[in-house]
PDB file of C-alpha atoms in Angstrom:
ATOM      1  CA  UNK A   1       0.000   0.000   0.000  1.00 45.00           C
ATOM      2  CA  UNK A   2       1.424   3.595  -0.616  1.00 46.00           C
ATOM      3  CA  UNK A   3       2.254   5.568   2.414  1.00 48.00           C
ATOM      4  CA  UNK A   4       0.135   9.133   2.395  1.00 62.00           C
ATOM      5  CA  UNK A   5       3.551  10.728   2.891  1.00 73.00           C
ATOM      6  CA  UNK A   6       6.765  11.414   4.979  1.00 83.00           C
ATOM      7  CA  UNK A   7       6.906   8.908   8.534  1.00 90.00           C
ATOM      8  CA  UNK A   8       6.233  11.166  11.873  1.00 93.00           C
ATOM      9  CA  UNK A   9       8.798   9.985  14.043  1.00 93.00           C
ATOM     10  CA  UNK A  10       8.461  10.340  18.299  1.00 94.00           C
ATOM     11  CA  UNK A  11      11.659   9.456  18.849  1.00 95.00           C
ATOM     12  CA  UNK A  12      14.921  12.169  18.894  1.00 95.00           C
ATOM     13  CA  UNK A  13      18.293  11.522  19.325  1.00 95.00           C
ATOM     14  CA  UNK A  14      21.183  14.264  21.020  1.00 96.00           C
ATOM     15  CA  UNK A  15      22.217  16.760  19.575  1.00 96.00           C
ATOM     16  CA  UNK A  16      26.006  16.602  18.527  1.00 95.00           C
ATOM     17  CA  UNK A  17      25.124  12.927  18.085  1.00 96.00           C
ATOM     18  CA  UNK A  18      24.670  10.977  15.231  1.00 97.00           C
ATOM     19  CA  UNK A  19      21.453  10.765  12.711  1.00 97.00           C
ATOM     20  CA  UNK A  20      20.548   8.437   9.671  1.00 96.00           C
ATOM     21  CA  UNK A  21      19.824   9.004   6.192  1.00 95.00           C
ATOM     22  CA  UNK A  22      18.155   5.699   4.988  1.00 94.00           C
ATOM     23  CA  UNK A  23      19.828   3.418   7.346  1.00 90.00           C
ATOM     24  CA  UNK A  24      23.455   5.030   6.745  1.00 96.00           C
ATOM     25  CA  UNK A  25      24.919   6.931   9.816  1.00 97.00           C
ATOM     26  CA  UNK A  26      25.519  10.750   9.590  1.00 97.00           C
ATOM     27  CA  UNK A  27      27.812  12.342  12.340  1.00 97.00           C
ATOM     28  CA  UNK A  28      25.961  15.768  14.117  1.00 97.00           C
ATOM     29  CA  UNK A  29      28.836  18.719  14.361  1.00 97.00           C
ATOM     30  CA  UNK A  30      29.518  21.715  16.593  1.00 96.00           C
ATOM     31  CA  UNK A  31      28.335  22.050  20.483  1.00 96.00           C
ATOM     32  CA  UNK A  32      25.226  20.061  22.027  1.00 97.00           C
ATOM     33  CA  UNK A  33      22.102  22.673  22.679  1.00 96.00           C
ATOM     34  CA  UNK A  34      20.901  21.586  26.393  1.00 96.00           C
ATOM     35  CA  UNK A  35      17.433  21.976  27.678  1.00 97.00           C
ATOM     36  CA  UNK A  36      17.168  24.400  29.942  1.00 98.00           C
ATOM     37  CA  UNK A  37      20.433  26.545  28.569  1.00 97.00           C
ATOM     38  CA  UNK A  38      19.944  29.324  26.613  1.00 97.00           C
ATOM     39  CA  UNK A  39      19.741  29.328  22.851  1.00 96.00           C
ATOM     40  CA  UNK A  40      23.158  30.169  22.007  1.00 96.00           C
ATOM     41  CA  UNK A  41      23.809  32.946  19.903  1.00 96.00           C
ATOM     42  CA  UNK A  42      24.613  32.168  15.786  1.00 97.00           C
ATOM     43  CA  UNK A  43      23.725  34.908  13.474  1.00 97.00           C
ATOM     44  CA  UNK A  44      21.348  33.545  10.422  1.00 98.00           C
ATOM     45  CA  UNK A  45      19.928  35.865   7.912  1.00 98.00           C
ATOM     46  CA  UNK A  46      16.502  36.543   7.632  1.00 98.00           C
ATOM     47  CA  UNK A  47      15.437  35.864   3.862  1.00 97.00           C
ATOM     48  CA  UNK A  48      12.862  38.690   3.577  1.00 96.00           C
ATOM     49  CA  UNK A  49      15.102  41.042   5.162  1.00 96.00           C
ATOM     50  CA  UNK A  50      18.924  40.212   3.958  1.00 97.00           C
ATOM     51  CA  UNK A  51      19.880  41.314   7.161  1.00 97.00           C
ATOM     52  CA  UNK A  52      21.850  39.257   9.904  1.00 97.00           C
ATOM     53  CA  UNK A  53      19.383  37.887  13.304  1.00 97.00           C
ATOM     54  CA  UNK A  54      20.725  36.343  16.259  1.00 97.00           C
ATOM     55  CA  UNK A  55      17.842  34.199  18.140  1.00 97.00           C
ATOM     56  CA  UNK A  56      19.494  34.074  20.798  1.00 96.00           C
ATOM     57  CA  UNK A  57      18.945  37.805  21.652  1.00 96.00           C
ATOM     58  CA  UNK A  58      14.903  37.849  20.743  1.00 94.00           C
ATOM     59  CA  UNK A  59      13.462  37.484  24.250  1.00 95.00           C
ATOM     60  CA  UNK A  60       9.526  38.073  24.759  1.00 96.00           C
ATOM     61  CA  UNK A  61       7.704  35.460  22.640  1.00 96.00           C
ATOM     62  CA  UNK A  62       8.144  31.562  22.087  1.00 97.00           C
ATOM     63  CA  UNK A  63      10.046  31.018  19.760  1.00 98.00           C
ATOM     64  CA  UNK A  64       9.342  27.358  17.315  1.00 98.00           C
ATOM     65  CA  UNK A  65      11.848  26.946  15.443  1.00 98.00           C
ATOM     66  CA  UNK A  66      11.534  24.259  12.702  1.00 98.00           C
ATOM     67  CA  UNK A  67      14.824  23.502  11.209  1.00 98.00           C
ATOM     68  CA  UNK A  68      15.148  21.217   7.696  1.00 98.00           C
ATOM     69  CA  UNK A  69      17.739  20.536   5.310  1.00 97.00           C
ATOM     70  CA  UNK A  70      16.645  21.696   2.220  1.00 96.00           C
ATOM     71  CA  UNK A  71      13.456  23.235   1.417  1.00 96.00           C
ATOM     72  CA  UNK A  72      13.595  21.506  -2.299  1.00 93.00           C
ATOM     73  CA  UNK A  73      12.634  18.142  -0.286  1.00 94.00           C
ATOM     74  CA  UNK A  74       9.760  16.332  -0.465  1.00 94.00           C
ATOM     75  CA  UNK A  75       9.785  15.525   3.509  1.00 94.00           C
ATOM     76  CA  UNK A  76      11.254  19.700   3.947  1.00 95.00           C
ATOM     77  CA  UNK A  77       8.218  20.815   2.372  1.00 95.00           C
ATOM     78  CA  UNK A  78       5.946  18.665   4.279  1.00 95.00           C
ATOM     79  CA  UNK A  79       7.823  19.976   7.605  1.00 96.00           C
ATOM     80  CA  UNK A  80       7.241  23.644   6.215  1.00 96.00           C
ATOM     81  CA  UNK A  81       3.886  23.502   5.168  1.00 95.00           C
ATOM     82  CA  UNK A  82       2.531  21.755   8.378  1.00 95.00           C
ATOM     83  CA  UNK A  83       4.179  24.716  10.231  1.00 96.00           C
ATOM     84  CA  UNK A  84       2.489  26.917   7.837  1.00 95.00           C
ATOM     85  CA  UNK A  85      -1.182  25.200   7.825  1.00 94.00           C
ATOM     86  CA  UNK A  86      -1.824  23.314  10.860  1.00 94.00           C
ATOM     87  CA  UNK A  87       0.156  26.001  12.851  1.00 93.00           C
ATOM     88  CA  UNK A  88      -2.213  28.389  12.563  1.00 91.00           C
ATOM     89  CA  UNK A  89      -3.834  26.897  15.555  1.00 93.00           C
ATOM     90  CA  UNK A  90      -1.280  28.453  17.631  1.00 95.00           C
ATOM     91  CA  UNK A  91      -1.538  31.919  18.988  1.00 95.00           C
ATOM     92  CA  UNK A  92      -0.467  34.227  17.117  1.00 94.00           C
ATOM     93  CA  UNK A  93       1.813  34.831  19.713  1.00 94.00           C
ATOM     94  CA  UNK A  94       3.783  32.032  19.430  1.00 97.00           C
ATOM     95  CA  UNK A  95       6.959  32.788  16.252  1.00 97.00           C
ATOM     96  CA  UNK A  96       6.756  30.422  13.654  1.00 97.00           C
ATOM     97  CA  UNK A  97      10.166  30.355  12.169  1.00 98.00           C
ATOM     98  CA  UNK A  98      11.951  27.760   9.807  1.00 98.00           C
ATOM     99  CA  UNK A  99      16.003  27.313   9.318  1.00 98.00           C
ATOM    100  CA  UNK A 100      17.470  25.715   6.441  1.00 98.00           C
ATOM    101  CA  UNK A 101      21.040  26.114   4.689  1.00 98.00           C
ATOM    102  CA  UNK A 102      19.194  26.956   1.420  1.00 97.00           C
ATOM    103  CA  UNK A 103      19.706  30.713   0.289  1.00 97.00           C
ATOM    104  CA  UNK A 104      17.726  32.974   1.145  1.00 98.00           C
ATOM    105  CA  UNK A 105      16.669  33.854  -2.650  1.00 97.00           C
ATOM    106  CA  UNK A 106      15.628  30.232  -2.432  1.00 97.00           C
ATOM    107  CA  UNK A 107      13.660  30.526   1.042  1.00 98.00           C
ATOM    108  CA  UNK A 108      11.756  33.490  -0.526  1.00 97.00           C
ATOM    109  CA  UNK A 109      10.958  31.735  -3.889  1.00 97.00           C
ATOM    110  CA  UNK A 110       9.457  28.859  -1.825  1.00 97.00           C
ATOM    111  CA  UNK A 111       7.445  30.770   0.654  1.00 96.00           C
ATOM    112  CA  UNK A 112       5.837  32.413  -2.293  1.00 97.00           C
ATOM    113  CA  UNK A 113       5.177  29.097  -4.147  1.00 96.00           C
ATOM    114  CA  UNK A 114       4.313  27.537  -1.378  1.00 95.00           C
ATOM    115  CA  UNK A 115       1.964  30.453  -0.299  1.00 95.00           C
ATOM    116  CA  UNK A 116       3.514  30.272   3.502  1.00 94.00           C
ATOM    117  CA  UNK A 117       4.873  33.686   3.653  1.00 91.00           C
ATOM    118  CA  UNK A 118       3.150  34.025   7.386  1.00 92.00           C
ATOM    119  CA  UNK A 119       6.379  32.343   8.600  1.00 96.00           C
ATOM    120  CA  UNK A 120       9.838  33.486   8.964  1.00 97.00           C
ATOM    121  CA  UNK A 121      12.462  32.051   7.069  1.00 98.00           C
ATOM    122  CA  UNK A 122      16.339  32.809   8.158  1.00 98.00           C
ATOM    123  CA  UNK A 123      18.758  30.778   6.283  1.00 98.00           C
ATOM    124  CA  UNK A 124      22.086  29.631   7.971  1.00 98.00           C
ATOM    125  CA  UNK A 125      23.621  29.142   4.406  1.00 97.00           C
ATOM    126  CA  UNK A 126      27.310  31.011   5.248  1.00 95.00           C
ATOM    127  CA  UNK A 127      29.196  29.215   8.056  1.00 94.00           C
ATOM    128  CA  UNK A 128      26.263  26.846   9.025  1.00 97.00           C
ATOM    129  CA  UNK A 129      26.991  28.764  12.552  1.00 97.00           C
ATOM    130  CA  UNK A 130      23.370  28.233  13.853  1.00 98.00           C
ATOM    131  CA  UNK A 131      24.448  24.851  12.879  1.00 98.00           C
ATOM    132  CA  UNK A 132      27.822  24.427  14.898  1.00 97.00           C
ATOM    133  CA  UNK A 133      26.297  26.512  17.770  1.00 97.00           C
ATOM    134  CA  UNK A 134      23.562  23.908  18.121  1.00 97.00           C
ATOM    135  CA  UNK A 135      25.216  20.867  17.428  1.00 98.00           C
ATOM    136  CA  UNK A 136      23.044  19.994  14.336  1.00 98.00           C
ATOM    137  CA  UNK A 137      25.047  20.270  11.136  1.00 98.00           C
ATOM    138  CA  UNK A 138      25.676  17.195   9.638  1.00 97.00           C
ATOM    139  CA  UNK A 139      29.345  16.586   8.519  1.00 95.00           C
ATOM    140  CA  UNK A 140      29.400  14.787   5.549  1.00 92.00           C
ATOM    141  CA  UNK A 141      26.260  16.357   3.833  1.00 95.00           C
ATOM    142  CA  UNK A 142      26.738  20.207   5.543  1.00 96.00           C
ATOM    143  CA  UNK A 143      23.026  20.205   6.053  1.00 97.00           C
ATOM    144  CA  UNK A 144      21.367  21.148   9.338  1.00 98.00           C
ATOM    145  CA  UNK A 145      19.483  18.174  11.136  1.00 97.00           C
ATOM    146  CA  UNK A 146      15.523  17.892  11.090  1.00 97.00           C
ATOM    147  CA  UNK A 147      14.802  19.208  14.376  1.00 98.00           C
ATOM    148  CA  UNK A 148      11.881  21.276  16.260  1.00 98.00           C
ATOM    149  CA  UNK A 149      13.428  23.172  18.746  1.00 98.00           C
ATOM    150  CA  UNK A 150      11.006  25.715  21.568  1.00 98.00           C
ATOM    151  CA  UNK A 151      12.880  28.386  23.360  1.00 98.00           C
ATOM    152  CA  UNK A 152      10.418  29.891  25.714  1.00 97.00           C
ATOM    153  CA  UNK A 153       9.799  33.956  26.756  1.00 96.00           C
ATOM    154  CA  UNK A 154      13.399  34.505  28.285  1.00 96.00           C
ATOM    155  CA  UNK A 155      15.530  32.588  25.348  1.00 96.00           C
ATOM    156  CA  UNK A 156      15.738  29.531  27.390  1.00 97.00           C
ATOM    157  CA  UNK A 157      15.899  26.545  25.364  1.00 98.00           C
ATOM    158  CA  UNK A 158      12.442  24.105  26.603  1.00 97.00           C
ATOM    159  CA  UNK A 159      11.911  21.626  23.903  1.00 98.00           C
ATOM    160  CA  UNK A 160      14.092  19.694  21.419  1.00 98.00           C
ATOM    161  CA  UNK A 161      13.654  16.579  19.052  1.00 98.00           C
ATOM    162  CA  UNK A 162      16.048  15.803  16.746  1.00 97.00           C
ATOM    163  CA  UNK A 163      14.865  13.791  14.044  1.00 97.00           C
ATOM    164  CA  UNK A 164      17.180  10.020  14.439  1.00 97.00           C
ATOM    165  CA  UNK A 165      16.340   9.630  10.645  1.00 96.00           C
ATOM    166  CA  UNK A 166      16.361  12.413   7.975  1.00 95.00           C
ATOM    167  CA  UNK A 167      13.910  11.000   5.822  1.00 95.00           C
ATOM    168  CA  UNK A 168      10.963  11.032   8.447  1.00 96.00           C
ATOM    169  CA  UNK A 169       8.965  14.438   9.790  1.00 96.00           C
ATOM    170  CA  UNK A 170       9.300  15.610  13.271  1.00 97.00           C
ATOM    171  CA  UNK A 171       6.353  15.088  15.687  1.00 97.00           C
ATOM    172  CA  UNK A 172       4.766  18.445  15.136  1.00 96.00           C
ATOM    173  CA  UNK A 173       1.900  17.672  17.272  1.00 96.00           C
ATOM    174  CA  UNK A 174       3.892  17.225  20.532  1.00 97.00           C
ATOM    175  CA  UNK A 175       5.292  20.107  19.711  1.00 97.00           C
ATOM    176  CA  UNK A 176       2.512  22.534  18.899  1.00 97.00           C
ATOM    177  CA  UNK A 177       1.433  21.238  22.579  1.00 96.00           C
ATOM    178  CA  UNK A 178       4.313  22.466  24.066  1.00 97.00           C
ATOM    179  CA  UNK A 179       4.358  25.408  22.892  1.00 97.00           C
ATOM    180  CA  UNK A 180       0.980  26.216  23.707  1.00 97.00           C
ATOM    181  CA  UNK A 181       1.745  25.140  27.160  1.00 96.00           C
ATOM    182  CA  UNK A 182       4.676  27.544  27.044  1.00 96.00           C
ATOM    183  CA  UNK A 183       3.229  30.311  25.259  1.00 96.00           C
ATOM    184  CA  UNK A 184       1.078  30.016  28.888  1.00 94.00           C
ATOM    185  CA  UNK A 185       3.767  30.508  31.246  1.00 88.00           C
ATOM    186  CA  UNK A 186       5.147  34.096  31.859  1.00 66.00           C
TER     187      UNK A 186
END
């Protein structure tokens, strides 16, 4: 029977660890993010913008921050437009944001054809420092991992799965629940 898309997978593994693409093992670079540390600081660029942000310094809101490896992927564009769709069910309060390495020319031409320009794209496509600062670029492909992160009101770092294989979607679900949940908190 043919699978109505991408696998949702619960599980997560470290960051800084080790993922799969299709059964062969990919090595995670740079330092481990840590629940309950702040996000550290990595300057992407936002796409709409061209200008350099630093996450780690935008305290105030909750902060979900879906990260893929190329928006030009089947399973990417899944991630994306379930962000975009079903996450309108989260207060508008809550910052829908997505990370990839792709250019930002490219971020821009896919919100627009995907018709999800109500979430912000930055693109870590120079050093892949959001990347190394987060433990989630992948060393042989220098790709960021498939991972929802949550940092809550005061940058703090609340929520993380890591995706053990590439080719399957994050658990959004658990994760639009916890960020309501923080979005709650002061």
């Amino acid at each position: 029977p043919a699978q109505a898309g991408p696998m949702v997978n619960k599980d997560s593994v470290n960051p800084g660890s080790q993922i799969s693409m299709k059964g062969t093992p990919l090595s995670l670079m740079g330092t481990p993010i840590i629940v309950g540390k702040p996000l550290p600081p990595a300057v992407l660029t936002d796409a709409k913008k061209m200008k350099g942000v630093d996450l780690s310094m935008e305290k105030g809101s909750v902060l979900f921050l879906s990260i893929v490896p190329s928006l030009d992927t089947a399973v990417c564009d899944a991630q994306t437009h379930y962000l975009g769709e079903e996450g309108d069910r989260l207060p508008p309060s809550i910052r829908r944001i997505t990370i990839s390495r792709d250019t930002p020319f490219a971020q821009n031409r896919f919100a627009k054809e995907a018709k999800l320009e109500d979430i912000r794209y930055l693109s870590d496509y120079k050093e892949g420092e959001f990347g190394r600062s987060a433990g989630l670029l992948i060393d042989d492909l220098r790709l960021l991992a498939r991972t929802v992160i949550l940092v809550d009101k005061q940058g703090i770092v609340r929520y993380i799965q890591v995706v053990p294989e590439l080719t399957n979607l994050p658990d959004m679900e658990a994760a639009f629940e916890q960020a309501i949940l923080l979005d709650k908190e002061n």
